[in-house]
Tab-separated table of C-alpha atoms in Angstrom:
chain	number	residue	atom	x	y	z
A	1	MET	CA	0.000	0.000	0.000
A	2	LYS	CA	2.868	2.321	0.898
A	3	LYS	CA	4.559	1.570	-2.469
A	4	ILE	CA	1.323	2.370	-4.291
A	5	ALA	CA	1.031	5.710	-2.431
A	6	ILE	CA	4.628	6.657	-3.304
A	7	THR	CA	4.051	5.690	-6.927
A	8	LEU	CA	0.902	7.812	-7.052
A	9	VAL	CA	2.739	10.793	-5.538
A	10	MET	CA	5.535	10.422	-8.100
A	11	LEU	CA	3.069	10.126	-10.963
A	12	PHE	CA	1.168	13.167	-9.697
A	13	ALA	CA	4.418	15.159	-9.453
A	14	LEU	CA	5.449	14.132	-12.968
A	15	ALA	CA	2.007	14.998	-14.284
A	16	SER	CA	2.179	18.409	-12.567
A	17	VAL	CA	5.584	19.166	-14.112
A	18	THR	CA	4.384	18.000	-17.527
A	19	ASN	CA	1.209	20.063	-17.184
A	20	ALA	CA	3.190	23.172	-16.129
A	21	GLN	CA	5.531	22.743	-19.085
A	22	SER	CA	2.616	22.204	-21.428
A	23	THR	CA	0.855	25.271	-20.079
A	24	ALA	CA	4.033	27.365	-20.388
A	25	THR	CA	4.392	26.246	-23.996
A	26	GLU	CA	0.778	27.101	-24.719
A	27	PHE	CA	1.203	30.606	-23.298
A	28	TYR	CA	4.468	31.001	-25.213
A	29	ASP	CA	2.845	29.992	-28.502
A	30	SER	CA	-0.165	32.209	-27.842
A	31	GLY	CA	2.108	35.153	-27.040
A	32	PHE	CA	4.049	34.599	-30.236
A	33	LYS	CA	0.870	34.618	-32.345
A	34	LYS	CA	-0.340	37.796	-30.661
A	35	TYR	CA	3.028	39.448	-31.253
A	36	GLU	CA	2.870	38.520	-34.937
A	37	ASN	CA	-0.615	40.086	-35.091
A	38	LYS	CA	0.740	43.250	-33.397
A	39	ASP	CA	-1.318	42.648	-30.250
A	40	TYR	CA	1.673	43.579	-28.119
A	41	LYS	CA	-0.202	44.038	-24.850
A	42	GLY	CA	-1.849	40.659	-25.262
A	43	ALA	CA	1.522	39.101	-26.093
A	44	ILE	CA	3.061	40.546	-22.925
A	45	MET	CA	0.246	39.099	-20.811
A	46	ASP	CA	0.784	35.646	-22.318
A	47	TYR	CA	4.552	35.817	-21.852
A	48	ASP	CA	3.968	36.877	-18.232
A	49	ARG	CA	2.008	33.656	-17.699
A	50	CYS	CA	4.598	31.615	-19.567
A	51	ILE	CA	7.392	32.985	-17.364
A	52	GLU	CA	5.334	32.312	-14.210
A	53	LYS	CA	5.157	28.663	-15.265
A	54	ASP	CA	8.724	28.456	-16.617
A	55	PRO	CA	10.967	31.201	-15.166
A	56	THR	CA	14.066	29.864	-16.940
A	57	ASN	CA	12.676	30.310	-20.456
A	58	ALA	CA	15.172	32.740	-22.008
A	59	ASP	CA	13.203	32.991	-25.251
A	60	ALA	CA	10.071	34.091	-23.392
A	61	TYR	CA	11.990	36.960	-21.784
A	62	TYR	CA	13.405	37.942	-25.166
A	63	ASN	CA	10.025	37.850	-26.898
A	64	ARG	CA	8.391	39.777	-24.072
A	65	GLY	CA	11.170	42.334	-24.430
A	66	MET	CA	10.421	42.616	-28.140
A	67	ALA	CA	6.739	43.251	-27.399
A	68	LYS	CA	7.663	45.936	-24.861
A	69	TYR	CA	10.074	47.510	-27.348
A	70	SER	CA	7.246	47.640	-29.889
A	71	LEU	CA	5.251	49.656	-27.329
A	72	ALA	CA	8.223	52.038	-26.827
A	73	GLN	CA	8.810	50.623	-23.326
A	74	ASP	CA	12.569	50.614	-23.787
A	75	ASP	CA	13.594	50.384	-20.124
A	76	ALA	CA	11.290	47.433	-19.502
A	77	ALA	CA	12.490	45.766	-22.704
A	78	ILE	CA	16.121	46.117	-21.609
A	79	LEU	CA	15.351	44.356	-18.308
A	80	ASP	CA	13.867	41.428	-20.224
A	81	TYR	CA	16.821	41.308	-22.619
A	82	ASN	CA	19.183	41.334	-19.626
A	83	LYS	CA	17.397	38.311	-18.146
A	84	SER	CA	17.407	36.510	-21.482
A	85	ILE	CA	21.175	37.038	-21.786
A	86	GLU	CA	21.694	35.875	-18.198
A	87	LEU	CA	19.826	32.645	-18.939
A	88	LYS	CA	21.192	32.071	-22.441
A	89	PRO	CA	24.188	34.234	-23.416
A	90	GLY	CA	25.545	34.504	-26.932
A	91	VAL	CA	22.283	34.936	-28.865
A	92	PHE	CA	22.781	37.528	-31.612
A	93	ASP	CA	19.221	38.888	-31.735
A	94	VAL	CA	19.146	39.762	-28.046
A	95	TYR	CA	22.320	41.864	-28.152
A	96	TYR	CA	21.262	43.575	-31.375
A	97	ASN	CA	17.823	44.499	-30.082
A	98	ARG	CA	19.133	45.595	-26.693
A	99	GLY	CA	21.563	47.788	-28.628
A	100	LEU	CA	18.620	49.348	-30.468
A	101	CYS	CA	16.935	50.133	-27.152
A	102	TYR	CA	20.065	51.882	-25.905
A	103	PHE	CA	20.337	53.703	-29.241
A	104	TRP	CA	16.829	55.148	-28.998
A	105	LYS	CA	17.540	56.107	-25.384
A	106	LYS	CA	20.639	57.967	-26.680
A	107	ASP	CA	22.883	55.833	-24.477
A	108	TYR	CA	25.291	55.467	-27.365
A	109	ASN	CA	28.242	53.908	-25.538
A	110	LYS	CA	26.135	51.038	-24.180
A	111	ALA	CA	24.573	50.630	-27.612
A	112	ILE	CA	28.025	50.355	-29.196
A	113	THR	CA	28.996	47.671	-26.676
A	114	ASP	CA	25.977	45.595	-27.700
A	115	PHE	CA	26.510	46.152	-31.422
A	116	ASN	CA	30.150	45.101	-30.974
A	117	ILE	CA	28.990	41.812	-29.457
A	118	ALA	CA	26.344	41.382	-32.157
A	119	ILE	CA	28.986	41.897	-34.865
A	120	SER	CA	31.337	39.436	-33.143
A	121	ILE	CA	28.569	36.825	-33.429
A	122	LYS	CA	27.341	37.765	-36.907
A	123	SER	CA	30.003	39.746	-38.722
A	124	ASP	CA	28.022	40.326	-41.933
A	125	HIS	CA	24.922	41.911	-40.383
A	126	GLY	CA	24.562	45.274	-42.115
A	127	LYS	CA	22.123	46.844	-39.646
A	128	SER	CA	24.503	46.279	-36.725
A	129	TYR	CA	27.148	48.291	-38.573
A	130	CYS	CA	24.520	50.887	-39.480
A	131	TYR	CA	23.496	51.589	-35.899
A	132	ARG	CA	27.009	51.354	-34.539
A	133	GLY	CA	27.920	53.915	-37.196
A	134	ALA	CA	24.985	56.110	-36.184
A	135	CYS	CA	26.122	55.929	-32.550
A	136	ASN	CA	29.620	56.976	-33.575
A	137	TYR	CA	28.152	59.875	-35.556
A	138	TYR	CA	26.217	61.131	-32.535
A	139	LEU	CA	29.391	60.791	-30.453
A	140	ALA	CA	31.207	62.983	-33.034
A	141	LYS	CA	33.423	60.090	-34.149
A	142	ASP	CA	32.840	60.827	-37.811
A	143	GLU	CA	35.625	58.729	-39.333
A	144	GLU	CA	34.549	55.635	-37.401
A	145	ALA	CA	30.937	56.388	-38.293
A	146	LYS	CA	31.669	56.669	-42.006
A	147	LYS	CA	33.662	53.432	-41.969
A	148	ASP	CA	30.836	51.564	-40.215
A	149	LEU	CA	28.156	52.969	-42.487
A	150	THR	CA	30.110	52.089	-45.604
A	151	MET	CA	30.492	48.557	-44.203
A	152	ALA	CA	26.745	48.483	-43.522
A	153	ILE	CA	25.990	49.378	-47.145
A	154	GLY	CA	28.510	46.826	-48.364
A	155	TYR	CA	26.688	44.056	-46.498
A	156	ASP	CA	23.140	45.286	-47.160
A	157	GLN	CA	22.495	47.702	-50.024
A	158	SER	CA	18.725	47.610	-49.411
A	159	TYR	CA	18.635	49.298	-45.995
A	160	ALA	CA	17.806	52.977	-46.533
A	161	TRP	CA	18.858	54.187	-43.073
A	162	SER	CA	22.495	53.276	-43.681
A	163	TYR	CA	22.562	55.789	-46.532
A	164	TYR	CA	20.764	58.358	-44.371
A	165	TYR	CA	23.242	58.180	-41.509
A	166	ARG	CA	26.191	58.266	-43.901
A	167	ALA	CA	24.590	61.356	-45.466
A	168	LEU	CA	24.574	62.985	-42.015
A	169	VAL	CA	28.301	62.306	-41.700
A	170	LYS	CA	28.891	63.879	-45.117
A	171	TYR	CA	26.736	66.890	-44.240
A	172	ALA	CA	28.816	67.431	-41.095
A	173	ALA	CA	31.913	67.389	-43.327
A	174	VAL	CA	30.297	70.039	-45.599
A	175	ASP	CA	30.076	67.503	-48.426
A	176	ASP	CA	26.621	68.597	-49.530
A	177	GLN	CA	26.688	66.855	-52.895
A	178	GLY	CA	27.816	63.612	-51.269
A	179	CYS	CA	25.004	64.017	-48.757
A	180	ILE	CA	22.467	64.484	-51.564
A	181	ASP	CA	23.835	61.459	-53.440
A	182	ASP	CA	23.358	59.204	-50.414
A	183	LEU	CA	19.904	60.582	-49.673
A	184	THR	CA	18.844	60.060	-53.278
A	185	LEU	CA	19.700	56.383	-52.806
A	186	ALA	CA	17.893	56.296	-49.454
A	187	ILE	CA	14.752	57.839	-50.966
A	188	ALA	CA	14.844	55.364	-53.861
A	189	LYS	CA	14.647	52.553	-51.299
A	190	SER	CA	12.172	54.178	-48.890
A	191	SER	CA	10.261	57.118	-50.330
A	192	ASN	CA	8.049	57.991	-47.349
A	193	GLU	CA	10.659	58.917	-44.730
A	194	TYR	CA	10.299	62.645	-44.142
A	195	LEU	CA	13.736	62.942	-42.519
A	196	PHE	CA	15.385	61.893	-45.794
A	197	TYR	CA	13.775	64.814	-47.620
A	198	TYR	CA	14.569	67.207	-44.778
A	199	GLN	CA	18.292	66.519	-44.832
A	200	CYS	CA	18.320	66.523	-48.625
A	201	GLY	CA	16.563	69.893	-48.632
A	202	LEU	CA	19.145	71.349	-46.241
A	203	SER	CA	22.004	70.311	-48.506
A	204	LYS	CA	20.276	71.660	-51.609
A	205	TYR	CA	19.683	74.945	-49.793
A	206	SER	CA	23.384	75.089	-48.894
A	207	LEU	CA	24.203	74.642	-52.588
A	208	LYS	CA	21.689	77.400	-53.476
A	209	ASP	CA	19.513	74.906	-55.340
A	210	TYR	CA	16.411	76.628	-54.008
A	211	ASN	CA	13.953	74.945	-56.354
A	212	GLY	CA	15.299	71.537	-55.372
A	213	ALA	CA	15.185	72.444	-51.680
A	214	MET	CA	11.623	73.723	-52.064
A	215	ALA	CA	10.546	70.437	-53.652
A	216	ASP	CA	12.002	68.501	-50.710
A	217	PHE	CA	10.391	70.715	-48.060
A	218	ASN	CA	7.062	70.395	-49.897
A	219	MET	CA	7.438	66.605	-49.768
A	220	ILE	CA	7.999	66.721	-46.007
A	221	ILE	CA	4.878	68.806	-45.440
A	222	GLY	CA	2.911	66.316	-47.526
A	223	LEU	CA	4.211	63.443	-45.396
A	224	LYS	CA	4.182	65.094	-41.958
A	225	THR	CA	2.184	68.305	-41.722
A	226	THR	CA	3.133	68.828	-38.060
A	227	TYR	CA	6.895	68.996	-38.701
A	228	SER	CA	7.541	72.656	-37.911
A	229	SER	CA	11.130	72.708	-39.202
A	230	ALA	CA	9.867	72.010	-42.725
A	231	TYR	CA	7.876	75.253	-42.636
A	232	THR	CA	10.843	77.127	-41.160
A	233	TRP	CA	13.168	75.975	-43.919
A	234	ARG	CA	10.631	76.371	-46.694
A	235	GLY	CA	10.080	79.895	-45.407
A	236	THR	CA	13.838	80.475	-45.362
A	237	THR	CA	13.980	79.242	-48.957
A	238	PHE	CA	11.152	81.596	-49.947
A	239	PHE	CA	13.122	84.403	-48.272
A	240	ALA	CA	16.205	83.529	-50.342
A	241	GLN	CA	14.021	83.869	-53.450
A	242	ALA	CA	12.682	87.275	-52.293
A	243	LYS	CA	9.162	85.833	-51.862
A	244	ASP	CA	8.492	87.609	-48.584
A	245	ASP	CA	4.728	87.041	-48.341
A	246	ASN	CA	5.169	83.283	-48.810
A	247	ALA	CA	8.060	83.310	-46.354
A	248	ILE	CA	6.069	85.129	-43.667
A	249	ALA	CA	3.141	82.719	-44.081
A	250	ASP	CA	5.456	79.748	-43.535
A	251	PHE	CA	7.184	81.353	-40.541
A	252	ASN	CA	3.782	82.071	-38.998
A	253	LYS	CA	2.878	78.400	-39.395
A	254	ALA	CA	6.203	77.256	-37.939
A	255	LEU	CA	5.822	79.534	-34.915
A	256	GLU	CA	2.293	78.277	-34.264
A	257	MET	CA	3.816	74.826	-33.800
A	258	ASN	CA	7.079	75.896	-32.161
A	259	PRO	CA	6.967	79.325	-30.473
A	260	ASN	CA	10.684	79.105	-29.609
A	261	ASP	CA	11.960	78.759	-33.177
A	262	SER	CA	14.667	81.437	-33.300
A	263	GLN	CA	15.362	80.925	-37.022
A	264	ALA	CA	11.707	81.566	-37.887
A	265	TYR	CA	11.690	84.795	-35.864
A	266	HIS	CA	14.964	85.940	-37.449
A	267	PHE	CA	13.945	85.459	-41.063
A	268	ARG	CA	10.378	86.619	-40.481
A	269	GLY	CA	11.900	89.795	-39.078
A	270	LEU	CA	14.033	90.238	-42.182
A	271	SER	CA	11.055	89.574	-44.452
A	272	LYS	CA	9.032	92.180	-42.571
A	273	SER	CA	11.865	94.683	-42.941
A	274	TYR	CA	11.759	94.251	-46.728
A	275	LYS	CA	8.027	94.935	-46.575
A	276	LYS	CA	8.757	98.139	-44.572
A	277	ASP	CA	7.121	96.780	-41.407
A	278	MET	CA	9.941	98.000	-39.187
A	279	THR	CA	8.030	97.633	-35.917
A	280	GLY	CA	7.295	93.983	-36.678
A	281	ALA	CA	10.818	93.419	-37.976
A	282	CYS	CA	12.461	94.792	-34.832
A	283	ALA	CA	10.127	92.818	-32.563
A	284	ASP	CA	10.939	89.564	-34.379
A	285	LEU	CA	14.686	90.184	-34.414
A	286	LYS	CA	14.620	91.040	-30.718
A	287	LYS	CA	12.829	87.766	-29.999
A	288	ALA	CA	15.280	85.845	-32.201
A	289	LYS	CA	18.335	87.254	-30.421
A	290	THR	CA	16.692	86.594	-27.031
A	291	LEU	CA	16.341	82.962	-28.122
A	292	GLY	CA	20.017	82.902	-29.109
A	293	TYR	CA	20.011	83.200	-32.905
A	294	ALA	CA	23.581	84.339	-33.564
A	295	LYS	CA	23.011	86.696	-36.513
A	296	SER	CA	20.015	88.554	-35.106
A	297	GLN	CA	21.951	91.089	-33.025
A	298	ALA	CA	23.808	92.441	-36.068
A	299	GLU	CA	20.612	92.678	-38.137
A	300	TRP	CA	18.765	94.341	-35.249
A	301	GLU	CA	21.493	96.975	-34.996
A	302	LYS	CA	21.660	97.414	-38.798
A	303	LEU	CA	17.943	98.245	-38.884
A	304	GLY	CA	18.392	100.767	-36.069
A	305	CYS	CA	16.044	98.903	-33.758
A	306	LYS	CA	15.684	100.215	-30.212
């Protein structure tokens, strides 16, 4: 009788373990399906249950981290990636995606550390070079950035952001034509990214290609009507073409969205001065210099503002 009781206890224990594992797997699979369907909150709830049943499941922590990342919960995602790495180190995807979290948090040194590990595991992954290059750019390490971004393009010619970040490096080096060349390639691969047109427009403006710049700023406004800098720069381009009414209209729009835009105040002031509105011109230039626009003081004095 005692043997039977022990056997029953053992069978019950084995059944409980099997049932827990089965349940954990079911929650894991359900979470994965919800993640694929972009039900990120539902996926997180399922992975929570999976981890309750199986707290050593590294993949569940990673997938839950991915769902949190998709909801812009970067800090929470990093904690899950940390646990996944603790349980199962050496998995490329975890380091790469933790690096992305650090990148978006602007913690560029930690991001570089993760991208270094990712590259050591998978040395031909173009996006790892891309974001390591972007980190180096933001840390003002332009030569390292350019090298990484060129490597990124060498491994993956289809990823538009590699061209974009290399264009930023070229713009910083006052290579406006090189910047435009890279952005033309980026736009050919991904035509709805407003930042590509913005940077391209800045370089065209620098080269005095005002019609080209105008076309780019128009594209931005079509894609993202709330991007105030597009109105500021389109207004600045109108000003360069002596179209003061158009310029003032754009600066008004920019300042509605961003009341601290010193460039918009500066050039609106200059446009008003050309229209003989000296009171308005002086008021705008005063505001621009208060906000720190470097050239406004000289223009304010030139107009004899008090």
